[in-house]
Amino acid sequence: MSKKKPQSGSLGDQLNADVLSKLKSKKTELKQQAVEREEQEKQRRIEERKRAEANKSFEELLNESELDWKSFKK
């Protein structure tokens, strides 16, 4: 029974160059997909906020107003 010596070097040194390039391309592809998902989520939140703002009642808009209507009552 022969024992194998642990090979020195990094994983990248041990992998085939083709496999390494595939892994790197997959990594960049996954990063790009994550960025695209974040951008889509951001756009969805913006559209949802606009839709909610457009559907507010007069009472909600009045309550959110920063103007002090009592000062105009005098």
mmCIF file with all atom_site columns, C-alpha atoms in Angstrom:
data_model
loop_
_atom_site.group_PDB
_atom_site.id
_atom_site.type_symbol
_atom_site.label_atom_id
_atom_site.label_alt_id
_atom_site.label_comp_id
_atom_site.label_asym_id
_atom_site.label_entity_id
_atom_site.label_seq_id
_atom_site.pdbx_PDB_ins_code
_atom_site.Cartn_x
_atom_site.Cartn_y
_atom_site.Cartn_z
_atom_site.occupancy
_atom_site.B_iso_or_equiv
_atom_site.pdbx_formal_charge
_atom_site.auth_seq_id
_atom_site.auth_comp_id
_atom_site.auth_asym_id
_atom_site.auth_atom_id
_atom_site.pdbx_PDB_model_num
ATOM 1  C CA . MET A 1 1  ? 0.000   0.000  0.000   1.00 0.00 ? 1  MET A CA 1
ATOM 2  C CA . SER A 1 2  ? 1.550   3.184  -1.132  1.00 0.00 ? 2  SER A CA 1
ATOM 3  C CA . LYS A 1 3  ? 0.574   6.499  0.287   1.00 0.00 ? 3  LYS A CA 1
ATOM 4  C CA . LYS A 1 4  ? 0.300   9.452  -2.049  1.00 0.00 ? 4  LYS A CA 1
ATOM 5  C CA . LYS A 1 5  ? 2.244   12.526 -1.108  1.00 0.00 ? 5  LYS A CA 1
ATOM 6  C CA . PRO A 1 6  ? 0.155   15.636 -0.692  1.00 0.00 ? 6  PRO A CA 1
ATOM 7  C CA . GLN A 1 7  ? 0.698   17.763 -3.754  1.00 0.00 ? 7  GLN A CA 1
ATOM 8  C CA . SER A 1 8  ? 1.952   21.227 -3.127  1.00 0.00 ? 8  SER A CA 1
ATOM 9  C CA . GLY A 1 9  ? 0.562   24.266 -4.883  1.00 0.00 ? 9  GLY A CA 1
ATOM 10 C CA . SER A 1 10 ? -2.778  25.908 -5.080  1.00 0.00 ? 10 SER A CA 1
ATOM 11 C CA . LEU A 1 11 ? -5.975  24.517 -6.481  1.00 0.00 ? 11 LEU A CA 1
ATOM 12 C CA . GLY A 1 12 ? -5.461  26.637 -9.585  1.00 0.00 ? 12 GLY A CA 1
ATOM 13 C CA . ASP A 1 13 ? -2.121  24.957 -10.180 1.00 0.00 ? 13 ASP A CA 1
ATOM 14 C CA . GLN A 1 14 ? -3.713  21.539 -9.930  1.00 0.00 ? 14 GLN A CA 1
ATOM 15 C CA . LEU A 1 15 ? -6.680  22.248 -12.208 1.00 0.00 ? 15 LEU A CA 1
ATOM 16 C CA . ASN A 1 16 ? -6.587  22.040 -15.908 1.00 0.00 ? 16 ASN A CA 1
ATOM 17 C CA . ALA A 1 17 ? -6.334  25.473 -17.542 1.00 0.00 ? 17 ALA A CA 1
ATOM 18 C CA . ASP A 1 18 ? -9.561  24.824 -19.445 1.00 0.00 ? 18 ASP A CA 1
ATOM 19 C CA . VAL A 1 19 ? -11.492 24.001 -16.279 1.00 0.00 ? 19 VAL A CA 1
ATOM 20 C CA . LEU A 1 20 ? -10.032 27.046 -14.568 1.00 0.00 ? 20 LEU A CA 1
ATOM 21 C CA . SER A 1 21 ? -11.089 29.336 -17.408 1.00 0.00 ? 21 SER A CA 1
ATOM 22 C CA . LYS A 1 22 ? -14.618 27.851 -17.342 1.00 0.00 ? 22 LYS A CA 1
ATOM 23 C CA . LEU A 1 23 ? -14.861 28.478 -13.605 1.00 0.00 ? 23 LEU A CA 1
ATOM 24 C CA . LYS A 1 24 ? -13.691 32.062 -13.998 1.00 0.00 ? 24 LYS A CA 1
ATOM 25 C CA . SER A 1 25 ? -16.177 32.722 -16.797 1.00 0.00 ? 25 SER A CA 1
ATOM 26 C CA . LYS A 1 26 ? -18.980 31.190 -14.723 1.00 0.00 ? 26 LYS A CA 1
ATOM 27 C CA . LYS A 1 27 ? -17.990 33.420 -11.808 1.00 0.00 ? 27 LYS A CA 1
ATOM 28 C CA . THR A 1 28 ? -18.190 36.570 -13.924 1.00 0.00 ? 28 THR A CA 1
ATOM 29 C CA . GLU A 1 29 ? -21.498 35.393 -15.416 1.00 0.00 ? 29 GLU A CA 1
ATOM 30 C CA . LEU A 1 30 ? -22.985 34.863 -11.950 1.00 0.00 ? 30 LEU A CA 1
ATOM 31 C CA . LYS A 1 31 ? -21.778 38.285 -10.823 1.00 0.00 ? 31 LYS A CA 1
ATOM 32 C CA . GLN A 1 32 ? -23.405 39.865 -13.874 1.00 0.00 ? 32 GLN A CA 1
ATOM 33 C CA . GLN A 1 33 ? -26.677 38.055 -13.178 1.00 0.00 ? 33 GLN A CA 1
ATOM 34 C CA . ALA A 1 34 ? -26.617 39.275 -9.575  1.00 0.00 ? 34 ALA A CA 1
ATOM 35 C CA . VAL A 1 35 ? -26.103 42.868 -10.741 1.00 0.00 ? 35 VAL A CA 1
ATOM 36 C CA . GLU A 1 36 ? -28.962 42.543 -13.226 1.00 0.00 ? 36 GLU A CA 1
ATOM 37 C CA . ARG A 1 37 ? -31.282 41.131 -10.538 1.00 0.00 ? 37 ARG A CA 1
ATOM 38 C CA . GLU A 1 38 ? -30.428 44.011 -8.215  1.00 0.00 ? 38 GLU A CA 1
ATOM 39 C CA . GLU A 1 39 ? -31.114 46.540 -10.973 1.00 0.00 ? 39 GLU A CA 1
ATOM 40 C CA . GLN A 1 40 ? -34.461 44.914 -11.801 1.00 0.00 ? 40 GLN A CA 1
ATOM 41 C CA . GLU A 1 41 ? -35.432 44.922 -8.117  1.00 0.00 ? 41 GLU A CA 1
ATOM 42 C CA . LYS A 1 42 ? -34.487 48.595 -7.843  1.00 0.00 ? 42 LYS A CA 1
ATOM 43 C CA . GLN A 1 43 ? -36.601 49.468 -10.901 1.00 0.00 ? 43 GLN A CA 1
ATOM 44 C CA . ARG A 1 44 ? -39.526 47.469 -9.519  1.00 0.00 ? 44 ARG A CA 1
ATOM 45 C CA . ARG A 1 45 ? -39.379 49.355 -6.211  1.00 0.00 ? 45 ARG A CA 1
ATOM 46 C CA . ILE A 1 46 ? -39.247 52.713 -8.031  1.00 0.00 ? 46 ILE A CA 1
ATOM 47 C CA . GLU A 1 47 ? -42.282 51.802 -10.164 1.00 0.00 ? 47 GLU A CA 1
ATOM 48 C CA . GLU A 1 48 ? -44.154 50.543 -7.103  1.00 0.00 ? 48 GLU A CA 1
ATOM 49 C CA . ARG A 1 49 ? -43.432 53.788 -5.243  1.00 0.00 ? 49 ARG A CA 1
ATOM 50 C CA . LYS A 1 50 ? -44.648 55.851 -8.224  1.00 0.00 ? 50 LYS A CA 1
ATOM 51 C CA . ARG A 1 51 ? -47.822 53.780 -8.479  1.00 0.00 ? 51 ARG A CA 1
ATOM 52 C CA . ALA A 1 52 ? -48.500 54.171 -4.751  1.00 0.00 ? 52 ALA A CA 1
ATOM 53 C CA . GLU A 1 53 ? -47.917 57.935 -4.979  1.00 0.00 ? 53 GLU A CA 1
ATOM 54 C CA . ALA A 1 54 ? -50.329 58.224 -7.913  1.00 0.00 ? 54 ALA A CA 1
ATOM 55 C CA . ASN A 1 55 ? -53.048 56.316 -6.051  1.00 0.00 ? 55 ASN A CA 1
ATOM 56 C CA . LYS A 1 56 ? -52.971 58.365 -2.845  1.00 0.00 ? 56 LYS A CA 1
ATOM 57 C CA . SER A 1 57 ? -56.157 60.033 -1.739  1.00 0.00 ? 57 SER A CA 1
ATOM 58 C CA . PHE A 1 58 ? -56.420 63.748 -1.108  1.00 0.00 ? 58 PHE A CA 1
ATOM 59 C CA . GLU A 1 59 ? -56.481 63.094 2.632   1.00 0.00 ? 59 GLU A CA 1
ATOM 60 C CA . GLU A 1 60 ? -53.202 61.146 2.500   1.00 0.00 ? 60 GLU A CA 1
ATOM 61 C CA . LEU A 1 61 ? -51.544 63.867 0.430   1.00 0.00 ? 61 LEU A CA 1
ATOM 62 C CA . LEU A 1 62 ? -52.799 66.537 2.824   1.00 0.00 ? 62 LEU A CA 1
ATOM 63 C CA . ASN A 1 63 ? -51.538 64.620 5.858   1.00 0.00 ? 63 ASN A CA 1
ATOM 64 C CA . GLU A 1 64 ? -48.100 64.208 4.281   1.00 0.00 ? 64 GLU A CA 1
ATOM 65 C CA . SER A 1 65 ? -47.863 67.883 3.381   1.00 0.00 ? 65 SER A CA 1
ATOM 66 C CA . GLU A 1 66 ? -45.289 69.850 5.352   1.00 0.00 ? 66 GLU A CA 1
ATOM 67 C CA . LEU A 1 67 ? -47.280 73.064 5.151   1.00 0.00 ? 67 LEU A CA 1
ATOM 68 C CA . ASP A 1 68 ? -48.928 74.335 8.298   1.00 0.00 ? 68 ASP A CA 1
ATOM 69 C CA . TRP A 1 69 ? -52.463 74.988 7.137   1.00 0.00 ? 69 TRP A CA 1
ATOM 70 C CA . LYS A 1 70 ? -53.439 76.592 10.445  1.00 0.00 ? 70 LYS A CA 1
ATOM 71 C CA . SER A 1 71 ? -51.167 79.569 9.740   1.00 0.00 ? 71 SER A CA 1
ATOM 72 C CA . PHE A 1 72 ? -53.193 80.380 6.615   1.00 0.00 ? 72 PHE A CA 1
ATOM 73 C CA . LYS A 1 73 ? -56.468 80.280 8.506   1.00 0.00 ? 73 LYS A CA 1
ATOM 74 C CA . LYS A 1 74 ? -55.972 83.618 10.294  1.00 0.00 ? 74 LYS A CA 1
#
